[in-house]
PDB file of C-alpha atoms in Angstrom:
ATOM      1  CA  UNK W   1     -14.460  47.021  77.814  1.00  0.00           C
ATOM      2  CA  UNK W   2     -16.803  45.836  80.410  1.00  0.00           C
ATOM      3  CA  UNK W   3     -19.689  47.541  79.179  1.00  0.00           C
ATOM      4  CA  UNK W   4     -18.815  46.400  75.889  1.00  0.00           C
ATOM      5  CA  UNK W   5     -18.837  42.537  76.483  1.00  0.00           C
ATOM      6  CA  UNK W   6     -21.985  43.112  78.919  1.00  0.00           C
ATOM      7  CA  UNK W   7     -23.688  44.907  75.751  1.00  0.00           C
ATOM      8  CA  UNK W   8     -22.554  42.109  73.174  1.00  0.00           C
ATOM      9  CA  UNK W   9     -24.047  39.000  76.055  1.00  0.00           C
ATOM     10  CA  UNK W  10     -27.465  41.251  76.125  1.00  0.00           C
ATOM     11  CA  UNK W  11     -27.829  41.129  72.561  1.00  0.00           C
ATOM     12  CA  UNK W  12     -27.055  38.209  71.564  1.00  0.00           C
ATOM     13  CA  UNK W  13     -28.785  36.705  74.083  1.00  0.00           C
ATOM     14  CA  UNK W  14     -31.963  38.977  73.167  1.00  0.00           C
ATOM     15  CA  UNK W  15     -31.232  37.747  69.121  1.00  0.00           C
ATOM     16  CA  UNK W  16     -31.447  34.253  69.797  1.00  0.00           C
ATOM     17  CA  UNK W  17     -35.123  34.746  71.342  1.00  0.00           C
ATOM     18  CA  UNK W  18     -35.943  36.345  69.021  1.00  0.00           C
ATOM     19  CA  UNK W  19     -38.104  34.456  66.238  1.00  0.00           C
ATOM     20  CA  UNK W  20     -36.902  34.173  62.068  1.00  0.00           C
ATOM     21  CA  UNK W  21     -38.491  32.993  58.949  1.00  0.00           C
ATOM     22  CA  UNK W  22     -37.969  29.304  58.804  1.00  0.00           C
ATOM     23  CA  UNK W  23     -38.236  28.930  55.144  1.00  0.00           C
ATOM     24  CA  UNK W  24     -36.834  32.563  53.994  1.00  0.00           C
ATOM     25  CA  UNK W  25     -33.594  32.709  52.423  1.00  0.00           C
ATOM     26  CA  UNK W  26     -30.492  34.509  54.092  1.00  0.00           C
ATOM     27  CA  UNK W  27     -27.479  35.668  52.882  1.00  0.00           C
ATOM     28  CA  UNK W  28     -24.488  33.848  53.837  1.00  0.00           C
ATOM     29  CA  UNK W  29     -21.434  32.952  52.807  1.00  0.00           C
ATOM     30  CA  UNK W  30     -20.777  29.051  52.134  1.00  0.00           C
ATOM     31  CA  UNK W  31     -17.770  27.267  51.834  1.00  0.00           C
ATOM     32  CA  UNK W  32     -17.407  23.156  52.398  1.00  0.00           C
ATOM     33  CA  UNK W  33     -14.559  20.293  53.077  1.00  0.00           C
ATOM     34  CA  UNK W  34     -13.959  18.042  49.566  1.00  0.00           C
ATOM     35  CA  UNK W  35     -11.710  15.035  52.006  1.00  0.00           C
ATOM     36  CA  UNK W  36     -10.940  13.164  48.876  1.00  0.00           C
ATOM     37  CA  UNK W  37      -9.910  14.888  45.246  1.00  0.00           C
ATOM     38  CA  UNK W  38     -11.913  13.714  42.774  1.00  0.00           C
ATOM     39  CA  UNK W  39     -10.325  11.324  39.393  1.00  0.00           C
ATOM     40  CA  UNK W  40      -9.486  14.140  36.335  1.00  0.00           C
ATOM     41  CA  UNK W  41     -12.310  12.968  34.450  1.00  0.00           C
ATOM     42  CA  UNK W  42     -14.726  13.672  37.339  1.00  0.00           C
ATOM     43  CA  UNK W  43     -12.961  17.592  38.064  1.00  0.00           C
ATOM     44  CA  UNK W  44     -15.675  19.626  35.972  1.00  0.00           C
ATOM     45  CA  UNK W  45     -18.830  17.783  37.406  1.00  0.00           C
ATOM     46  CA  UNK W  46     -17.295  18.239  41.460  1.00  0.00           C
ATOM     47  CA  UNK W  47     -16.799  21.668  40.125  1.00  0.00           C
ATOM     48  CA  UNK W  48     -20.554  22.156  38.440  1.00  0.00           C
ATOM     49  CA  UNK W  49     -21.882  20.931  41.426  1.00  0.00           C
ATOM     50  CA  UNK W  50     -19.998  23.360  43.892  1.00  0.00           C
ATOM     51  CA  UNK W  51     -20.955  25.937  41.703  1.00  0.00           C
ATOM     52  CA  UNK W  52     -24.963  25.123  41.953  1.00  0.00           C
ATOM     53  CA  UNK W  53     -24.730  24.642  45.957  1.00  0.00           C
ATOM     54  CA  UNK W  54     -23.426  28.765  45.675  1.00  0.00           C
ATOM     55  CA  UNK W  55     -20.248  27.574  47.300  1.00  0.00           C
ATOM     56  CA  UNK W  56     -17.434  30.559  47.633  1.00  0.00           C
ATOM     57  CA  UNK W  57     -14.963  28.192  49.382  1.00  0.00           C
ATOM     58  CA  UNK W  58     -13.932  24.525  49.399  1.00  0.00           C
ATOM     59  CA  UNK W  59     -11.376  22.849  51.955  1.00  0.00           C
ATOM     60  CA  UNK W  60      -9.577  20.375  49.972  1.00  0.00           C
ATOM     61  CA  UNK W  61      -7.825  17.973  51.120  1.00  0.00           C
ATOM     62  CA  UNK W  62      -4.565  17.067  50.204  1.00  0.00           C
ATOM     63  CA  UNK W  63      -2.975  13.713  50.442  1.00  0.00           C
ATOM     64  CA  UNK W  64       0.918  14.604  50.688  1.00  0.00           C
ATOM     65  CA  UNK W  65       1.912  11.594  48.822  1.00  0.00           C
ATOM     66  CA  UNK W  66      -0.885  11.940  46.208  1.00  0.00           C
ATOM     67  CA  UNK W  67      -0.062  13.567  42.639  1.00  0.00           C
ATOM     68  CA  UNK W  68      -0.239  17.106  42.654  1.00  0.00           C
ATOM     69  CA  UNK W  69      -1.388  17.386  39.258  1.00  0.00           C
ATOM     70  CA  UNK W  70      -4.095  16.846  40.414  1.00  0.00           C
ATOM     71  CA  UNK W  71      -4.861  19.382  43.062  1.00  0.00           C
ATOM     72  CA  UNK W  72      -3.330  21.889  40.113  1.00  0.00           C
ATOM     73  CA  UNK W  73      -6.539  20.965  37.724  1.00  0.00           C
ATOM     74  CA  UNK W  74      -8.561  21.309  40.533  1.00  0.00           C
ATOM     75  CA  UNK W  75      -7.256  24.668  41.388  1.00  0.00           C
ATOM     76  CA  UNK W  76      -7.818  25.941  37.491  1.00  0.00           C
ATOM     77  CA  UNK W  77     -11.300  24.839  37.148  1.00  0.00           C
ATOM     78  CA  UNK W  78     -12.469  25.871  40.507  1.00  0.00           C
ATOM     79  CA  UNK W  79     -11.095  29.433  39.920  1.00  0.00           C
ATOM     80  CA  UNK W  80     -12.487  29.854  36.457  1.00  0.00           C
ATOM     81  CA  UNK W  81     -15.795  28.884  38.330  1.00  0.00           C
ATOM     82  CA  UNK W  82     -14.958  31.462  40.868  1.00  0.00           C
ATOM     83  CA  UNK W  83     -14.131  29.210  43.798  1.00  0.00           C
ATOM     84  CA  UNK W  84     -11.677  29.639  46.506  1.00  0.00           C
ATOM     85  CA  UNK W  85      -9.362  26.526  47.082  1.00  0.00           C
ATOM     86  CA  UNK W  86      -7.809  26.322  50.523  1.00  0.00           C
ATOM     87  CA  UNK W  87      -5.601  23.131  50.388  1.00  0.00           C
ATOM     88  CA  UNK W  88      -6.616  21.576  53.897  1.00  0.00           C
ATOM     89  CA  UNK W  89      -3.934  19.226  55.790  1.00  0.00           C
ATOM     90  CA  UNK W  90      -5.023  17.146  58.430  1.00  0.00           C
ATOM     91  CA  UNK W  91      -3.313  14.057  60.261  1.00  0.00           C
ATOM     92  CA  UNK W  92      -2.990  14.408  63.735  1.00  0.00           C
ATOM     93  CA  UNK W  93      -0.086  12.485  64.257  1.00  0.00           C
ATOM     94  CA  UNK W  94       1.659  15.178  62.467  1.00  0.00           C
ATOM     95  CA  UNK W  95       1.351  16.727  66.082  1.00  0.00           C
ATOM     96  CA  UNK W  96       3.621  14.870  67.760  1.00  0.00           C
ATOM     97  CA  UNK W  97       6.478  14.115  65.127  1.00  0.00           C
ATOM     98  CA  UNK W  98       5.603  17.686  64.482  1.00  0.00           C
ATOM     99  CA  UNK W  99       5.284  16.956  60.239  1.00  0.00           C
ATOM    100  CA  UNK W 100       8.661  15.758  59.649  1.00  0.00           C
ATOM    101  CA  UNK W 101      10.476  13.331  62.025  1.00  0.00           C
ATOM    102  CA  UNK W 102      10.508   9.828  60.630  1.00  0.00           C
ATOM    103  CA  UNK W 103       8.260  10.559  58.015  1.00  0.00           C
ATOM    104  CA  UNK W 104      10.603  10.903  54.205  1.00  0.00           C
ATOM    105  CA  UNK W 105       9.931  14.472  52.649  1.00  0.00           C
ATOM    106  CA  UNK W 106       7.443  13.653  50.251  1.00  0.00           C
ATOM    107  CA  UNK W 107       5.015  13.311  53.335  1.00  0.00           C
ATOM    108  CA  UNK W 108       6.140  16.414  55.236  1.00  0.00           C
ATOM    109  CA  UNK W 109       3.366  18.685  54.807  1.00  0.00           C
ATOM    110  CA  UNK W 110       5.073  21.927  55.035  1.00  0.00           C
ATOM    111  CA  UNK W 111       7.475  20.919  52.247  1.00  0.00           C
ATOM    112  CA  UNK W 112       4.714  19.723  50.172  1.00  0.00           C
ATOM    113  CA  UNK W 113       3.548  22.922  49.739  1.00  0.00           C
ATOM    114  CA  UNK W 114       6.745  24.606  48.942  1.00  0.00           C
ATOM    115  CA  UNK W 115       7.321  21.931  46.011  1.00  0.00           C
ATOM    116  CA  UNK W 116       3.699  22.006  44.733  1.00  0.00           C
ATOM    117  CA  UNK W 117       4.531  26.242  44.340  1.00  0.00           C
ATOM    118  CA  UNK W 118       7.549  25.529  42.943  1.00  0.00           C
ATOM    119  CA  UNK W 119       5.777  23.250  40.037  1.00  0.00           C
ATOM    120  CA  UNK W 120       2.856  25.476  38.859  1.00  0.00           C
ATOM    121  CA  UNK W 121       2.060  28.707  38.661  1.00  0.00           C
ATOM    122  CA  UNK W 122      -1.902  27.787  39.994  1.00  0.00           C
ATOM    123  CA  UNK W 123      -2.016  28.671  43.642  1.00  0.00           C
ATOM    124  CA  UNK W 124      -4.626  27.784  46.035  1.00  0.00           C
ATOM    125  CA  UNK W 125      -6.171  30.912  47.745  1.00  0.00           C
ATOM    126  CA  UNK W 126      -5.203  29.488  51.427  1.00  0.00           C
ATOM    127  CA  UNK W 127      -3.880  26.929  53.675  1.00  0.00           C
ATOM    128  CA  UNK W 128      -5.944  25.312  56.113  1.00  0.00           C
ATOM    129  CA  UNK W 129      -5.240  23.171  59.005  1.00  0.00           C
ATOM    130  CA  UNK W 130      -7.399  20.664  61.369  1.00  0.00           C
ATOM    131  CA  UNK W 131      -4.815  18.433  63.639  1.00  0.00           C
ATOM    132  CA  UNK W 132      -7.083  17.430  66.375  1.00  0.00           C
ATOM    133  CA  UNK W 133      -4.719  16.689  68.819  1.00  0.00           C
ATOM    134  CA  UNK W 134      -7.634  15.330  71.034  1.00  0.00           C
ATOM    135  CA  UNK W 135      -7.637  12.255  68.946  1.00  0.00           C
ATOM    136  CA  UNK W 136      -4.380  11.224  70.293  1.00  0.00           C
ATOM    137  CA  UNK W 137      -3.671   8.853  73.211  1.00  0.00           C
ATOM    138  CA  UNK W 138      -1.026  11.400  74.405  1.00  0.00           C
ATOM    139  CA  UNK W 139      -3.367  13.961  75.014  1.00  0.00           C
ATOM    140  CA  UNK W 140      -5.125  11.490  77.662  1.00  0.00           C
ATOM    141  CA  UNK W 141      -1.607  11.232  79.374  1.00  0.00           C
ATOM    142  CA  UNK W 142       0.638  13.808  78.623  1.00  0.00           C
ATOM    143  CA  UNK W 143      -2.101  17.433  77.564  1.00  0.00           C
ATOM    144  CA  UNK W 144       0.349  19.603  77.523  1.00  0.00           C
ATOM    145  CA  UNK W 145       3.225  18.253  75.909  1.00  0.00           C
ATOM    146  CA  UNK W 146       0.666  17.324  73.175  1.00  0.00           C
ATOM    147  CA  UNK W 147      -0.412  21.050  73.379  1.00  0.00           C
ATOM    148  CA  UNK W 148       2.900  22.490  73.134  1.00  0.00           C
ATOM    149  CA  UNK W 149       3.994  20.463  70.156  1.00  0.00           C
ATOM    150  CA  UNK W 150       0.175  21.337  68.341  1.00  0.00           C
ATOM    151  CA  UNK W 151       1.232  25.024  68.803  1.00  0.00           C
ATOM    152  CA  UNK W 152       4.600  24.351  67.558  1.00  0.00           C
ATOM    153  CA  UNK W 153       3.574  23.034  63.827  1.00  0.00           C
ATOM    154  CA  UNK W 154       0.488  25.731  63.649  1.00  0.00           C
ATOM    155  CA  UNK W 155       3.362  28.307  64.036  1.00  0.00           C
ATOM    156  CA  UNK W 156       5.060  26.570  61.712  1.00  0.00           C
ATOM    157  CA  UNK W 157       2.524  26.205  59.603  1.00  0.00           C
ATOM    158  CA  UNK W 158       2.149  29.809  59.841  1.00  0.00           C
ATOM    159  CA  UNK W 159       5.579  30.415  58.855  1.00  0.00           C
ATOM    160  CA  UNK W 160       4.566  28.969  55.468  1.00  0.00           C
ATOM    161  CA  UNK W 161       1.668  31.210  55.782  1.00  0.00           C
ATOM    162  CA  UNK W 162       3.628  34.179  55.786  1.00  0.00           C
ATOM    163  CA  UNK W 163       6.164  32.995  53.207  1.00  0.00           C
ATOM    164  CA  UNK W 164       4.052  31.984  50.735  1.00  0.00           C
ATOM    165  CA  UNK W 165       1.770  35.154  51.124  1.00  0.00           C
ATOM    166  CA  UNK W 166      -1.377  32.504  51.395  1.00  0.00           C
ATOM    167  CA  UNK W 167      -3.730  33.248  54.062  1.00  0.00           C
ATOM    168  CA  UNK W 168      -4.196  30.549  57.389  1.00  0.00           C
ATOM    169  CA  UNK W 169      -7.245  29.495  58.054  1.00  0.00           C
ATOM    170  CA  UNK W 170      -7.470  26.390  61.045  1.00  0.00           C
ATOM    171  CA  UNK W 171     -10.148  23.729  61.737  1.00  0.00           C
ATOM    172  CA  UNK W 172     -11.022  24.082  65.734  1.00  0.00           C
ATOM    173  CA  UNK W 173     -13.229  21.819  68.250  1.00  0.00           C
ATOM    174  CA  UNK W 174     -15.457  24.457  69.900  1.00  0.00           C
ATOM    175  CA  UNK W 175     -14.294  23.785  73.201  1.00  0.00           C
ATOM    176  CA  UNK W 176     -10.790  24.901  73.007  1.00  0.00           C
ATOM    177  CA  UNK W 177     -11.720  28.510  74.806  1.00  0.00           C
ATOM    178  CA  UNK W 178     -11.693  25.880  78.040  1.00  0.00           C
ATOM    179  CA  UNK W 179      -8.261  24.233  77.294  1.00  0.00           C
ATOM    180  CA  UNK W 180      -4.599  26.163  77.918  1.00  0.00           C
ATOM    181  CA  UNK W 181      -1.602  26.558  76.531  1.00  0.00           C
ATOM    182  CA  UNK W 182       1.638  27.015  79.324  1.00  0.00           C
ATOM    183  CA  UNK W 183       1.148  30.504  79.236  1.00  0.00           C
ATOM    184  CA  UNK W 184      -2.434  29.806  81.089  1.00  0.00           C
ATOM    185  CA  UNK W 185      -4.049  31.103  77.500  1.00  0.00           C
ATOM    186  CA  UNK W 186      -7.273  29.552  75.922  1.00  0.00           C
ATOM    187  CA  UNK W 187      -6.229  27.679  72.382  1.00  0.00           C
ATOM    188  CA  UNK W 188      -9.071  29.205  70.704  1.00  0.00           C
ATOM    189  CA  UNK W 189      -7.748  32.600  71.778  1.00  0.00           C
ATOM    190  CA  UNK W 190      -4.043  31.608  70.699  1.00  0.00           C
ATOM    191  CA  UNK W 191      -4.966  30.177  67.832  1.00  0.00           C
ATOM    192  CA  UNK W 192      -7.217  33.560  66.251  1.00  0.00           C
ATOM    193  CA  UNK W 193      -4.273  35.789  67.208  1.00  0.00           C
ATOM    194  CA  UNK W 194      -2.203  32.999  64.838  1.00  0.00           C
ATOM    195  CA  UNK W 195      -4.595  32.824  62.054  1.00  0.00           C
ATOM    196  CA  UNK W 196      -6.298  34.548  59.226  1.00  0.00           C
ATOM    197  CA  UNK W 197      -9.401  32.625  60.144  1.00  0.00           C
ATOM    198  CA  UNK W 198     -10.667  30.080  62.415  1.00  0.00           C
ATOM    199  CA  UNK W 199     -13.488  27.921  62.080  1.00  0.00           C
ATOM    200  CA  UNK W 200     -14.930  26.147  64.721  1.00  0.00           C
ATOM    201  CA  UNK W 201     -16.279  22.568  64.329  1.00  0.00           C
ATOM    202  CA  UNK W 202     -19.455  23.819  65.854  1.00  0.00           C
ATOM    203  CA  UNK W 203     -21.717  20.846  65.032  1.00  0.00           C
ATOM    204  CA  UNK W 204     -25.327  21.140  66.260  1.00  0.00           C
ATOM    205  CA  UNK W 205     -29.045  21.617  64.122  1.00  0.00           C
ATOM    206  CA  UNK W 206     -30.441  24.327  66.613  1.00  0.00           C
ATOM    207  CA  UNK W 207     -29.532  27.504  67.641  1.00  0.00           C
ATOM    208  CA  UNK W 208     -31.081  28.052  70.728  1.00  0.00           C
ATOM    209  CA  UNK W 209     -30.648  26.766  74.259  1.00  0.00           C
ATOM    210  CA  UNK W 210     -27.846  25.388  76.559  1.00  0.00           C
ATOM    211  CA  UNK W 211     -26.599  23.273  74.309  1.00  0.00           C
ATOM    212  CA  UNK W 212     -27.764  24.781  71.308  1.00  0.00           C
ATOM    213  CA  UNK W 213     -25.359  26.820  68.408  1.00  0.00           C
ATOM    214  CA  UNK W 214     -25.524  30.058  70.113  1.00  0.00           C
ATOM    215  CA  UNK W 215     -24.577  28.838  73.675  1.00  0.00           C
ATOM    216  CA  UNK W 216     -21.396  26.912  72.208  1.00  0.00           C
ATOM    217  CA  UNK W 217     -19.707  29.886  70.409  1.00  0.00           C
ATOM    218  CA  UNK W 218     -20.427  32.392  72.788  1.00  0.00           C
ATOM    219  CA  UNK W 219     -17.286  32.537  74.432  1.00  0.00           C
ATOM    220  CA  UNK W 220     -15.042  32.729  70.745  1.00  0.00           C
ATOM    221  CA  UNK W 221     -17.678  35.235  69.165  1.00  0.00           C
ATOM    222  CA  UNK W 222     -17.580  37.653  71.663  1.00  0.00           C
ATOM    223  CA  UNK W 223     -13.704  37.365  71.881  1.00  0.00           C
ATOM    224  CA  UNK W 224     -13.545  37.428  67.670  1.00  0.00           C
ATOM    225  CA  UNK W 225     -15.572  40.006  67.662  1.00  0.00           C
ATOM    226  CA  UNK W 226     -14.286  42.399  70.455  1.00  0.00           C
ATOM    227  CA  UNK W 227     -10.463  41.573  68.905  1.00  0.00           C
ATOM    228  CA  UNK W 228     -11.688  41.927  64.697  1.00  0.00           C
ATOM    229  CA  UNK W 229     -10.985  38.491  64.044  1.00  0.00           C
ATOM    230  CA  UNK W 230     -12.648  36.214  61.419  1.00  0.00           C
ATOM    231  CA  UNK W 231     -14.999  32.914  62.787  1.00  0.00           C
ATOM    232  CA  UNK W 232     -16.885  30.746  60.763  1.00  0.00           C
ATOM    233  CA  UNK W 233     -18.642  27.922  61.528  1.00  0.00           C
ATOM    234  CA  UNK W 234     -19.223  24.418  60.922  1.00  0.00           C
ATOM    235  CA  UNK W 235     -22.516  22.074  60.567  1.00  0.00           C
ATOM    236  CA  UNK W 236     -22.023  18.345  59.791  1.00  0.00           C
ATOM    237  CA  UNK W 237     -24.330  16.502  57.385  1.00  0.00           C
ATOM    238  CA  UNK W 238     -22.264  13.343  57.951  1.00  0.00           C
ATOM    239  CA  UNK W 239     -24.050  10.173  59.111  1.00  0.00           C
ATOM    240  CA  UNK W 240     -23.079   9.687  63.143  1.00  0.00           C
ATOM    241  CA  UNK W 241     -25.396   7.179  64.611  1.00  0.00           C
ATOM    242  CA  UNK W 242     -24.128   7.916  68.197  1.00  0.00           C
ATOM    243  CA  UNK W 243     -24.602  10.907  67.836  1.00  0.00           C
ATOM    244  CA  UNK W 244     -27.488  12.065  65.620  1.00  0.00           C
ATOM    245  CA  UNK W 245     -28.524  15.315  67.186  1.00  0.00           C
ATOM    246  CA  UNK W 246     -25.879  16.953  66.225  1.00  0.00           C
ATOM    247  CA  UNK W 247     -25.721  16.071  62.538  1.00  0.00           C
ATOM    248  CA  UNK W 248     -28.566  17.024  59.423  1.00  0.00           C
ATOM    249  CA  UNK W 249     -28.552  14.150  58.478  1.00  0.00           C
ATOM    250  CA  UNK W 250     -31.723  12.618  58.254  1.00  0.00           C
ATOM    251  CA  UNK W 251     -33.234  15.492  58.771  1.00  0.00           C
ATOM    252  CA  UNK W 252     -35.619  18.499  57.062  1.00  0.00           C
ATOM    253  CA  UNK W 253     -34.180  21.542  55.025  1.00  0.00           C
ATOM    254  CA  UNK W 254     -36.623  23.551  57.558  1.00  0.00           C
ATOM    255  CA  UNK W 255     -34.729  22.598  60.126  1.00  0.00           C
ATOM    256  CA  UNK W 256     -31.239  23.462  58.244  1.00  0.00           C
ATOM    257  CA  UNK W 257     -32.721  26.800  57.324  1.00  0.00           C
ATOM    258  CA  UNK W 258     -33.861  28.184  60.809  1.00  0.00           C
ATOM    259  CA  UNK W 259     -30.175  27.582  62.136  1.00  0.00           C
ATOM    260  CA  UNK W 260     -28.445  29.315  59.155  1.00  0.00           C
ATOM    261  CA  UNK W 261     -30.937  31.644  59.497  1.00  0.00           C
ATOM    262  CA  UNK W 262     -31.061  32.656  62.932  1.00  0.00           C
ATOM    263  CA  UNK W 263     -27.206  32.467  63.241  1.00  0.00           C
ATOM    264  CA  UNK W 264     -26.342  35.147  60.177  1.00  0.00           C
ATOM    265  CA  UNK W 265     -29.350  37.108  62.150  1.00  0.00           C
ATOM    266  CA  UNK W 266     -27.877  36.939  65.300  1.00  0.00           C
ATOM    267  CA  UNK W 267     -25.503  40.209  66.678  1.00  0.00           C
ATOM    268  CA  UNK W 268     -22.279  38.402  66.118  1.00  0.00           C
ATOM    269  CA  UNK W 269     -23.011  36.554  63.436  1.00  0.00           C
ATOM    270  CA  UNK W 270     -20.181  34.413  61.616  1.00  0.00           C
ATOM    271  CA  UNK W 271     -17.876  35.379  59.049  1.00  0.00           C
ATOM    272  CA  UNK W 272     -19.409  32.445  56.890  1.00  0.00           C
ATOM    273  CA  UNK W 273     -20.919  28.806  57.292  1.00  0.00           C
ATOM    274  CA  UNK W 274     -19.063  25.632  56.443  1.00  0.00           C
ATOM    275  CA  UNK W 275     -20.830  22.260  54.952  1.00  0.00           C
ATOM    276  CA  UNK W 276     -19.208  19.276  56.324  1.00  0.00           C
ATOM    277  CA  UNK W 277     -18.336  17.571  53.941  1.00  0.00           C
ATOM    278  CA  UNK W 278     -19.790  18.434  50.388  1.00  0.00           C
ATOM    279  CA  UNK W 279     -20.610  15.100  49.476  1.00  0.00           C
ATOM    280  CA  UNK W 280     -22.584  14.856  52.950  1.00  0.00           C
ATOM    281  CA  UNK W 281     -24.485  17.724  51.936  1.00  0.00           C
ATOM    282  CA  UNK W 282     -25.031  17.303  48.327  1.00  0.00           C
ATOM    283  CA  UNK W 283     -26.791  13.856  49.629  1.00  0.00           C
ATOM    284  CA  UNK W 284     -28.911  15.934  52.321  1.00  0.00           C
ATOM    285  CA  UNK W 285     -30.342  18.422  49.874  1.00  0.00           C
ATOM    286  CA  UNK W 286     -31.023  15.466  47.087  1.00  0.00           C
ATOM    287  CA  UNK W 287     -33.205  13.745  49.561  1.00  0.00           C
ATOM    288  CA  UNK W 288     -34.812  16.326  50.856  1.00  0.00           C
ATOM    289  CA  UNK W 289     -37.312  19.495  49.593  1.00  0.00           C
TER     290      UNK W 289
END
């Protein structure tokens, strides 16, 4: 095993040095975050436009109190366009009333689900979760309490998982291989043994050096990879003024092809790339060439 690791470092260290087209096109596998559902009359243009950008995937997310007609229509059209829908739940306080506890049921996510099967025979193709449990005051006072309850609704979310026979994919920051559980495990490790897929929020425009895309998935790829799990990645096309290095935005589409590039050309290459969020990117690649 060893030898193994040793020989994965070596070469993917030896990949990343290693120069690729800028321009050239690469195979990969997209999929992209929708936050907000678009109005019914809007559906088959969101859809159109998903279809043009060659997306496979789309994260959307739901708002438990919203109408889930809605998400239904969505579901339809996106699947007669050949689109996966993972219905993505996010809301970090969820965490630490863990989804139901002083909330009614209409806003519990895990029953949400269960009723929107229950109505319609249209099923999304996967559930997907991103908590962020770093965004809570607790976790600055109280980590692992905040941890234990985070593992406690994944695994319940994963209970759903199984249930419903829809695959579990989960939104991850891609330092969680240096934060652990009571056990004295790494999250990130935890949480690919728990999932179908994880995806970590991986946001940075190059691929090379200390801080570069490479560098900061190291650790998960070569633990995905040695244990035949599924990683994808993330790059963010959102505005963030405080932090604009790690965002496209504002940037060329010859940057934004070397790092898709040389990360499906790397040895451990990920299992596809995610576009955060769609509307981000659709803006990126109308303003740019």
């Amino acid at each position: 095993m060893k030898r193994f690791i040793v020989s994965l470092i070596c070469a993917a260290v030896v990949s990343s040095l290693l120069p690729v087209p800028s321009e050239a096109a690469t195979a990969v596998t997209r999929h992209t975050v929708i936050w907000s559902i678009p109005e019914a009359k809007q559906l088959s243009t969101k859809i159109n436009q998903l279809t043009t950008r060659q997306m496979k995937r789309v994260y959307l997310h739901v708002a438990v109190e919203g109408d889930r007609t809605l998400y239904r229509s969505f579901v339809e059209k996106a699947h007669l366009a050949g689109i996966e829908v993972y219905f993505l739940f996010g809301q970090p306080r969820w965490i630490t009333n863990e989804g139901t506890a002083n909330r009614p049921n209409v806003e519990d996510p895990l029953a949400w689900i269960n009723v929107y099967l229950q109505e319609t025979m249209e099923r999304p193709d996967g559930i997907s979760v991103d908590l962020e449990p770093y965004a809570l005051p607790e976790w600055e006072t109280d980590q692992a309490a905040v941890v234990a309850s985070y593992q406690r609704i994944l695994t319940a979310f994963q209970d759903v998982s199984d249930t419903t026979s829809l695959p579990l994919q989960l939104f991850l920051p891609f330092w969680f291989h240096t934060v652990s559980d009571a056990s004295g495990r790494p999250l990130s490790e935890w949480a690919m043994e728990l999932a179908d897929e994880v995806t970590l929020m991986s946001y940075r425009t190059v691929y090379g050096g200390g801080n570069g895309l490479a560098a900061i998935t190291m650790t998960d790829a070569l633990y995905a990879a040695s244990h035949q799990h599924r990683l994808s990645y993330a790059i963010e096309f959102t505005a963030l003024p405080e932090t604009p290095s790690i965002t496209f935005y504002g940037k060329t589409r010859t940057t934004l092809n070397q790092l898709v590039n040389q990360t499906m050309n790397s040895s451990l290459p990920p299992s596809a790339i995610v576009y955060h969020d769609f509307d981000a990117y659709q803006e990126f690649m109308r303003s740019t060439q």
